[in-house]
Amino acid sequence: MNISHIEHIGIAVNSLDEAIPYYENMLGLKCYAVEEVADQKVKTAFFQVGDTKIELLESTDPEGPIGKFIEKKGPGVHHLAFAVDDVNKSLTELDEKGIRLIDQKSRKGAEGLNIGFLHPKSTLGVLTELCGKE
Ligand code: ZN
């Protein structure tokens, strides 16, 4: 498994309409895409920061993963995503090493990338995503 960089940091927000102006007007970043990922019951907004993106996540359903996260913990940092060459290969490798996986196989995430999540119980409390083109 070969991590090249931090692909993005996922941040749960109550509302994109409220969060985007903060990142744009206060931090001077530019939102370059807003995309709904129906599968994950979220609307996302992306900002490029060097090689890394900020991915804002607004829940579209209180029963979805971000809806539940915000209800329990409030808005804030939700997950860390590493860029890898091959998500499925990396998931298999980590599975063999005894890491608990949320996704046994990759699925399609935002921006057409393959993604797979590792369980925070196995990653010292950090919900970890692997992201890649393969
Ligand atoms: Zn993500």
Short mmCIF file of C-alpha atoms and ligand atoms in Angstrom, two decimals:
data_model
loop_
_atom_site.label_atom_id
_atom_site.label_comp_id
_atom_site.label_asym_id
_atom_site.label_seq_id
_atom_site.Cartn_x
_atom_site.Cartn_y
_atom_site.Cartn_z
CA MET A 1 0.00 0.00 0.00
CA ASN A 2 1.36 3.36 -1.01
CA ILE A 3 -0.10 6.59 0.36
CA SER A 4 0.94 9.55 -1.80
CA HIS A 5 -0.73 12.39 0.10
CA ILE A 6 -3.75 13.45 2.14
CA GLU A 7 -6.45 13.53 -0.53
CA HIS A 8 -8.94 15.41 1.61
CA ILE A 9 -10.20 16.17 5.07
CA GLY A 10 -13.93 15.64 5.53
CA ILE A 11 -15.73 18.15 7.73
CA ALA A 12 -19.33 17.77 8.85
CA VAL A 13 -21.29 21.02 8.70
CA ASN A 14 -24.86 21.91 9.58
CA SER A 15 -25.34 23.77 6.33
CA LEU A 16 -23.24 24.37 3.22
CA ASP A 17 -24.94 27.74 2.81
CA GLU A 18 -23.52 28.75 6.16
CA ALA A 19 -20.13 27.01 5.83
CA ILE A 20 -19.09 27.96 2.28
CA PRO A 21 -19.04 31.73 2.99
CA TYR A 22 -16.75 31.12 5.99
CA TYR A 23 -14.19 29.22 3.86
CA GLU A 24 -14.48 31.70 0.99
CA ASN A 25 -14.77 35.04 2.76
CA MET A 26 -12.76 34.42 5.91
CA LEU A 27 -10.12 31.95 4.68
CA GLY A 28 -10.02 33.11 1.07
CA LEU A 29 -10.48 29.63 -0.43
CA LYS A 30 -12.62 29.01 -3.50
CA CYS A 31 -15.37 26.41 -3.61
CA TYR A 32 -14.88 24.71 -6.99
CA ALA A 33 -17.59 22.05 -6.82
CA VAL A 34 -20.79 21.18 -5.01
CA GLU A 35 -21.99 17.62 -5.48
CA GLU A 36 -24.67 15.44 -3.96
CA VAL A 37 -23.65 11.87 -3.13
CA ALA A 38 -27.05 10.20 -2.76
CA ASP A 39 -25.49 6.92 -1.66
CA GLN A 40 -24.03 8.60 1.44
CA LYS A 41 -26.95 10.97 2.01
CA VAL A 42 -24.74 14.04 1.80
CA LYS A 43 -24.17 17.17 -0.20
CA THR A 44 -20.48 17.99 -0.52
CA ALA A 45 -18.53 21.15 -1.30
CA PHE A 46 -14.85 21.09 -2.27
CA PHE A 47 -11.96 23.50 -1.76
CA GLN A 48 -8.43 22.88 -3.04
CA VAL A 49 -5.62 23.56 -0.56
CA GLY A 50 -2.34 22.53 -2.19
CA ASP A 51 -2.52 18.78 -2.94
CA THR A 52 -5.27 18.39 -0.38
CA LYS A 53 -8.95 19.24 -0.48
CA ILE A 54 -11.37 20.27 2.17
CA GLU A 55 -14.59 18.32 1.73
CA LEU A 56 -17.55 19.90 3.52
CA LEU A 57 -20.36 17.46 4.22
CA GLU A 58 -23.97 18.50 4.77
CA SER A 59 -26.41 15.76 5.61
CA THR A 60 -29.47 15.32 3.39
CA ASP A 61 -31.06 12.82 5.78
CA PRO A 62 -30.98 12.76 9.62
CA GLU A 63 -30.60 8.94 9.42
CA GLY A 64 -27.53 9.17 7.16
CA PRO A 65 -23.96 8.88 8.47
CA ILE A 66 -23.36 12.66 8.65
CA GLY A 67 -26.79 13.31 10.15
CA LYS A 68 -26.05 10.82 12.93
CA PHE A 69 -22.51 12.14 13.43
CA ILE A 70 -23.74 15.72 13.89
CA GLU A 71 -26.49 14.62 16.25
CA LYS A 72 -23.94 12.82 18.44
CA LYS A 73 -20.89 15.08 18.22
CA GLY A 74 -21.95 18.30 16.52
CA PRO A 75 -20.23 19.75 13.44
CA GLY A 76 -16.48 19.34 13.04
CA VAL A 77 -13.74 17.15 11.56
CA HIS A 78 -15.32 13.89 10.40
CA HIS A 79 -12.67 11.89 8.52
CA LEU A 80 -9.23 11.85 6.98
CA ALA A 81 -8.78 10.57 3.42
CA PHE A 82 -5.48 9.24 2.08
CA ALA A 83 -4.75 8.97 -1.64
CA VAL A 84 -3.64 5.47 -2.68
CA ASP A 85 -3.07 3.90 -6.10
CA ASP A 86 -5.42 1.00 -5.70
CA VAL A 87 -8.19 1.15 -3.09
CA ASN A 88 -9.24 -2.51 -3.32
CA LYS A 89 -5.68 -3.75 -3.06
CA SER A 90 -5.08 -1.51 -0.03
CA LEU A 91 -8.31 -2.66 1.66
CA THR A 92 -7.35 -6.31 1.15
CA GLU A 93 -3.87 -5.67 2.52
CA LEU A 94 -5.21 -3.92 5.64
CA ASP A 95 -7.85 -6.60 6.13
CA GLU A 96 -5.07 -9.21 6.15
CA LYS A 97 -3.26 -7.15 8.77
CA GLY A 98 -6.33 -7.29 10.98
CA ILE A 99 -7.71 -3.80 10.44
CA ARG A 100 -11.50 -3.67 10.70
CA LEU A 101 -13.03 -2.36 7.48
CA ILE A 102 -16.30 -0.52 6.95
CA ASP A 103 -16.10 -1.24 3.21
CA GLN A 104 -14.83 -4.66 2.18
CA LYS A 105 -14.67 -3.42 -1.40
CA SER A 106 -14.36 0.06 -2.85
CA ARG A 107 -17.41 2.05 -3.91
CA LYS A 108 -17.89 5.27 -5.86
CA GLY A 109 -17.50 8.46 -3.87
CA ALA A 110 -17.56 12.13 -4.79
CA GLU A 111 -15.58 13.23 -7.86
CA GLY A 112 -15.85 9.75 -9.38
CA LEU A 113 -13.11 8.37 -7.13
CA ASN A 114 -13.12 4.89 -5.65
CA ILE A 115 -13.33 5.05 -1.89
CA GLY A 116 -13.29 2.70 1.07
CA PHE A 117 -13.51 3.39 4.80
CA LEU A 118 -11.58 1.84 7.68
CA HIS A 119 -13.33 1.48 11.01
CA PRO A 120 -12.29 4.05 13.66
CA LYS A 121 -12.10 1.22 16.24
CA SER A 122 -9.06 -0.03 14.29
CA THR A 123 -7.53 3.37 13.50
CA LEU A 124 -7.09 4.95 16.93
CA GLY A 125 -10.37 6.82 16.67
CA VAL A 126 -9.84 8.49 13.30
CA LEU A 127 -12.40 7.56 10.67
CA THR A 128 -10.08 6.89 7.73
CA GLU A 129 -10.92 6.82 4.05
CA LEU A 130 -8.80 5.52 1.20
CA CYS A 131 -9.31 7.23 -2.13
CA GLY A 132 -8.00 6.41 -5.56
CA LYS A 133 -8.64 6.15 -9.25
CA GLU A 134 -8.31 2.35 -9.18
ZN ZN B 1 -14.24 11.82 2.14
#
